[in-house]
CSV table of C-alpha atoms in Angstrom, one decimal:
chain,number,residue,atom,x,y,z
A,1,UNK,CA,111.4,112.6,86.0
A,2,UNK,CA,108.3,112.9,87.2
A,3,UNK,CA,108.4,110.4,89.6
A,4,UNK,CA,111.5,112.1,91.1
A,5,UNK,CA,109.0,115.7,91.2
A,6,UNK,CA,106.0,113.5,92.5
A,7,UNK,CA,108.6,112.3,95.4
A,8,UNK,CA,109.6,115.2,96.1
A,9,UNK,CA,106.3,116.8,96.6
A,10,UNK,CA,105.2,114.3,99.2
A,11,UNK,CA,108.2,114.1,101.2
A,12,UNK,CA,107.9,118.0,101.5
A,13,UNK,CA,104.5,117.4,102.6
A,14,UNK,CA,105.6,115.7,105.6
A,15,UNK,CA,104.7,118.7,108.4
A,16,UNK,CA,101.1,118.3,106.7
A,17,UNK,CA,101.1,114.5,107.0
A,18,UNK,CA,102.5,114.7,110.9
A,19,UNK,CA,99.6,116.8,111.7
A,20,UNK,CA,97.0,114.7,109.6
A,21,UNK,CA,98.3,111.8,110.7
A,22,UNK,CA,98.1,112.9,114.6
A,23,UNK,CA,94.4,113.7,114.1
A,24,UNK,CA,91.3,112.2,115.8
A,25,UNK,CA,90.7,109.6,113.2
A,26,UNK,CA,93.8,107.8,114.0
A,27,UNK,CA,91.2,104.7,115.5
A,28,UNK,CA,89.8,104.5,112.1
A,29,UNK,CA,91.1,102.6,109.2
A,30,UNK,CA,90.6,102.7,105.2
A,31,UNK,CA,90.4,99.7,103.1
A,32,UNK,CA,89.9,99.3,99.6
A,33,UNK,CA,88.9,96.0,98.5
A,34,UNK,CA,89.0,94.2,95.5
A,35,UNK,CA,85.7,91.9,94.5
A,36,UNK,CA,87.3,90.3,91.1
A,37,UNK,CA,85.0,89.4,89.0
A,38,UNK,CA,85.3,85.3,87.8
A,39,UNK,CA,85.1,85.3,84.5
A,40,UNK,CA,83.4,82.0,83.8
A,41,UNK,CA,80.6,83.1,85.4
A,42,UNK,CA,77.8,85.4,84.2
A,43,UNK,CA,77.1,88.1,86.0
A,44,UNK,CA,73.5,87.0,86.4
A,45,UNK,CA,75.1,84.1,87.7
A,46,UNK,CA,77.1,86.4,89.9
A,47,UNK,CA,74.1,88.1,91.5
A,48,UNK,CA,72.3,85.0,91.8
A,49,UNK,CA,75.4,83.6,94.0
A,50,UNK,CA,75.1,87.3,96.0
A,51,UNK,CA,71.3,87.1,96.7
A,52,UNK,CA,71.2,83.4,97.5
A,53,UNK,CA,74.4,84.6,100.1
A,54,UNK,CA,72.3,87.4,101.4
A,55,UNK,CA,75.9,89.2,100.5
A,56,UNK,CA,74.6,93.2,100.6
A,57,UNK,CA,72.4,92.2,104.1
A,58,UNK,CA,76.0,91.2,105.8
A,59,UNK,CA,78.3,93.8,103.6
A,60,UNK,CA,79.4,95.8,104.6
A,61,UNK,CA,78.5,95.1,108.0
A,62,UNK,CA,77.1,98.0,110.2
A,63,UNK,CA,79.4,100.3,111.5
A,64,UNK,CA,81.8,100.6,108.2
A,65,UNK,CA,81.0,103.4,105.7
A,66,UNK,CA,81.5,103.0,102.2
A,67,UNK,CA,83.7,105.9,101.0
A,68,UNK,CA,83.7,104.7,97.1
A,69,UNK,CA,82.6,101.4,95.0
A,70,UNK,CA,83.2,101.6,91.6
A,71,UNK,CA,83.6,99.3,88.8
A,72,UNK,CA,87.1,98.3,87.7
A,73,UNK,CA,86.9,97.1,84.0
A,74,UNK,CA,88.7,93.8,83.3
A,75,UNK,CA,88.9,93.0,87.2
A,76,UNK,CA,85.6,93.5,88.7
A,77,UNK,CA,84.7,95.6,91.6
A,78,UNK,CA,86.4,98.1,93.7
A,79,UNK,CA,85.0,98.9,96.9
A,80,UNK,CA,86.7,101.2,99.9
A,81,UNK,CA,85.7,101.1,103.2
A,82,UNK,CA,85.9,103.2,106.7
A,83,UNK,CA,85.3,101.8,109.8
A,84,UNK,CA,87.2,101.5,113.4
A,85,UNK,CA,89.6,99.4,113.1
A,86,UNK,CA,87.9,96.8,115.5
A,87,UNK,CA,85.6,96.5,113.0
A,88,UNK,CA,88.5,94.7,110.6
A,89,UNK,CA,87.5,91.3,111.8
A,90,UNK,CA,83.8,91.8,110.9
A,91,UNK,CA,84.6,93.4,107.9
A,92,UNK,CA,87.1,90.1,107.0
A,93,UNK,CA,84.3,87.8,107.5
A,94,UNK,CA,81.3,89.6,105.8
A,95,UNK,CA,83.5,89.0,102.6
A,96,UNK,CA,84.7,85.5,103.6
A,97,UNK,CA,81.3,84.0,104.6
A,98,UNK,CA,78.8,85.7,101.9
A,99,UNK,CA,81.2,86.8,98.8
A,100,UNK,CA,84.2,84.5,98.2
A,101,UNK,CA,82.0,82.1,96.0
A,102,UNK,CA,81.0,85.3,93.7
A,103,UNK,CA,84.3,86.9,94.2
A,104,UNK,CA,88.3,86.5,94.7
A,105,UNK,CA,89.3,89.4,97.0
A,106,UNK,CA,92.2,91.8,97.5
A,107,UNK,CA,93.0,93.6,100.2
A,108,UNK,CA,94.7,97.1,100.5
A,109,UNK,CA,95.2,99.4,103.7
A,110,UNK,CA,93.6,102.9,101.9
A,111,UNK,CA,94.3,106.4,103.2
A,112,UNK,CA,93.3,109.5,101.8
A,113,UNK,CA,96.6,111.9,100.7
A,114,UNK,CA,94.3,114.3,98.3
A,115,UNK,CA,94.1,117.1,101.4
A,116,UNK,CA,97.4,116.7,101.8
A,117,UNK,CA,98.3,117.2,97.7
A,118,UNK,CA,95.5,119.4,97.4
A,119,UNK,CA,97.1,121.7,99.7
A,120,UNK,CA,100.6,121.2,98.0
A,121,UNK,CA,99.1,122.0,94.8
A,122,UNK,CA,97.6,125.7,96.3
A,123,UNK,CA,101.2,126.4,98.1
A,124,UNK,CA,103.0,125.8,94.9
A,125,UNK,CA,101.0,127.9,92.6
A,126,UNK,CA,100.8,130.7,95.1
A,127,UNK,CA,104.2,131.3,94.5
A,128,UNK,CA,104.2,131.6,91.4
């Protein structure tokens, strides 16, 4: 059932998504990456493999912002990104070159739907 609400509530949404999605930051991307911890390594051993990589002189490279990195418990760290998307291929290759031996990545296109929600959330209780 409240799946089917949840469903509901962002399809209605869809005038405020049209006009979000039409905004100036339409040459900008979100991505929320996954730096998975391997377990059969220490973490000392894991920022010894990061400093000898020079990992946080290359990432995230200039011109991305971090938005959020937090720690994921059981999986390792999870790190979103905003940058122009010509940036991706820099952004691919900071990870690949100096933090694929301390790290397996995932990758996930990210946008932001709380203004959206938020929004929702203040219409529906106004009409209470």
């Amino acid at each position: 059932m409240m799946k089917y609400l949840l469903l509901i509530m962002l399809f209605s949404a869809s005038t405020s998504f049209n006009a979000w999605a039409n905004n100036d930051q339409n040459n900008e991307l979100m991505l929320t990456i996954f730096l998975k911890h391997d377990q059969s390594k220490s973490l000392s051993e894991i920022k010894e493999i990061l400093n000898d990589a020079n990992f946080y002189k290359h990432f995230p490279p200039k011109g991305a912002t971090v938005e959020s990195w937090k720690v994921m418990m059981g999986i390792g760290q999870v790190v979103t990104l905003r940058f122009p998307a010509a940036l991706l291929p820099k952004v691919n290759l900071s990870i690949e070159r100096y933090g694929w031996k301390a790290y397996s990545t995932e990758f996930y296109p990210t946008y932001d739907l709380y203004p959206i929600v938020k929004e929702e959330i203040k219409k529906a209780r106004m009409n209470n």
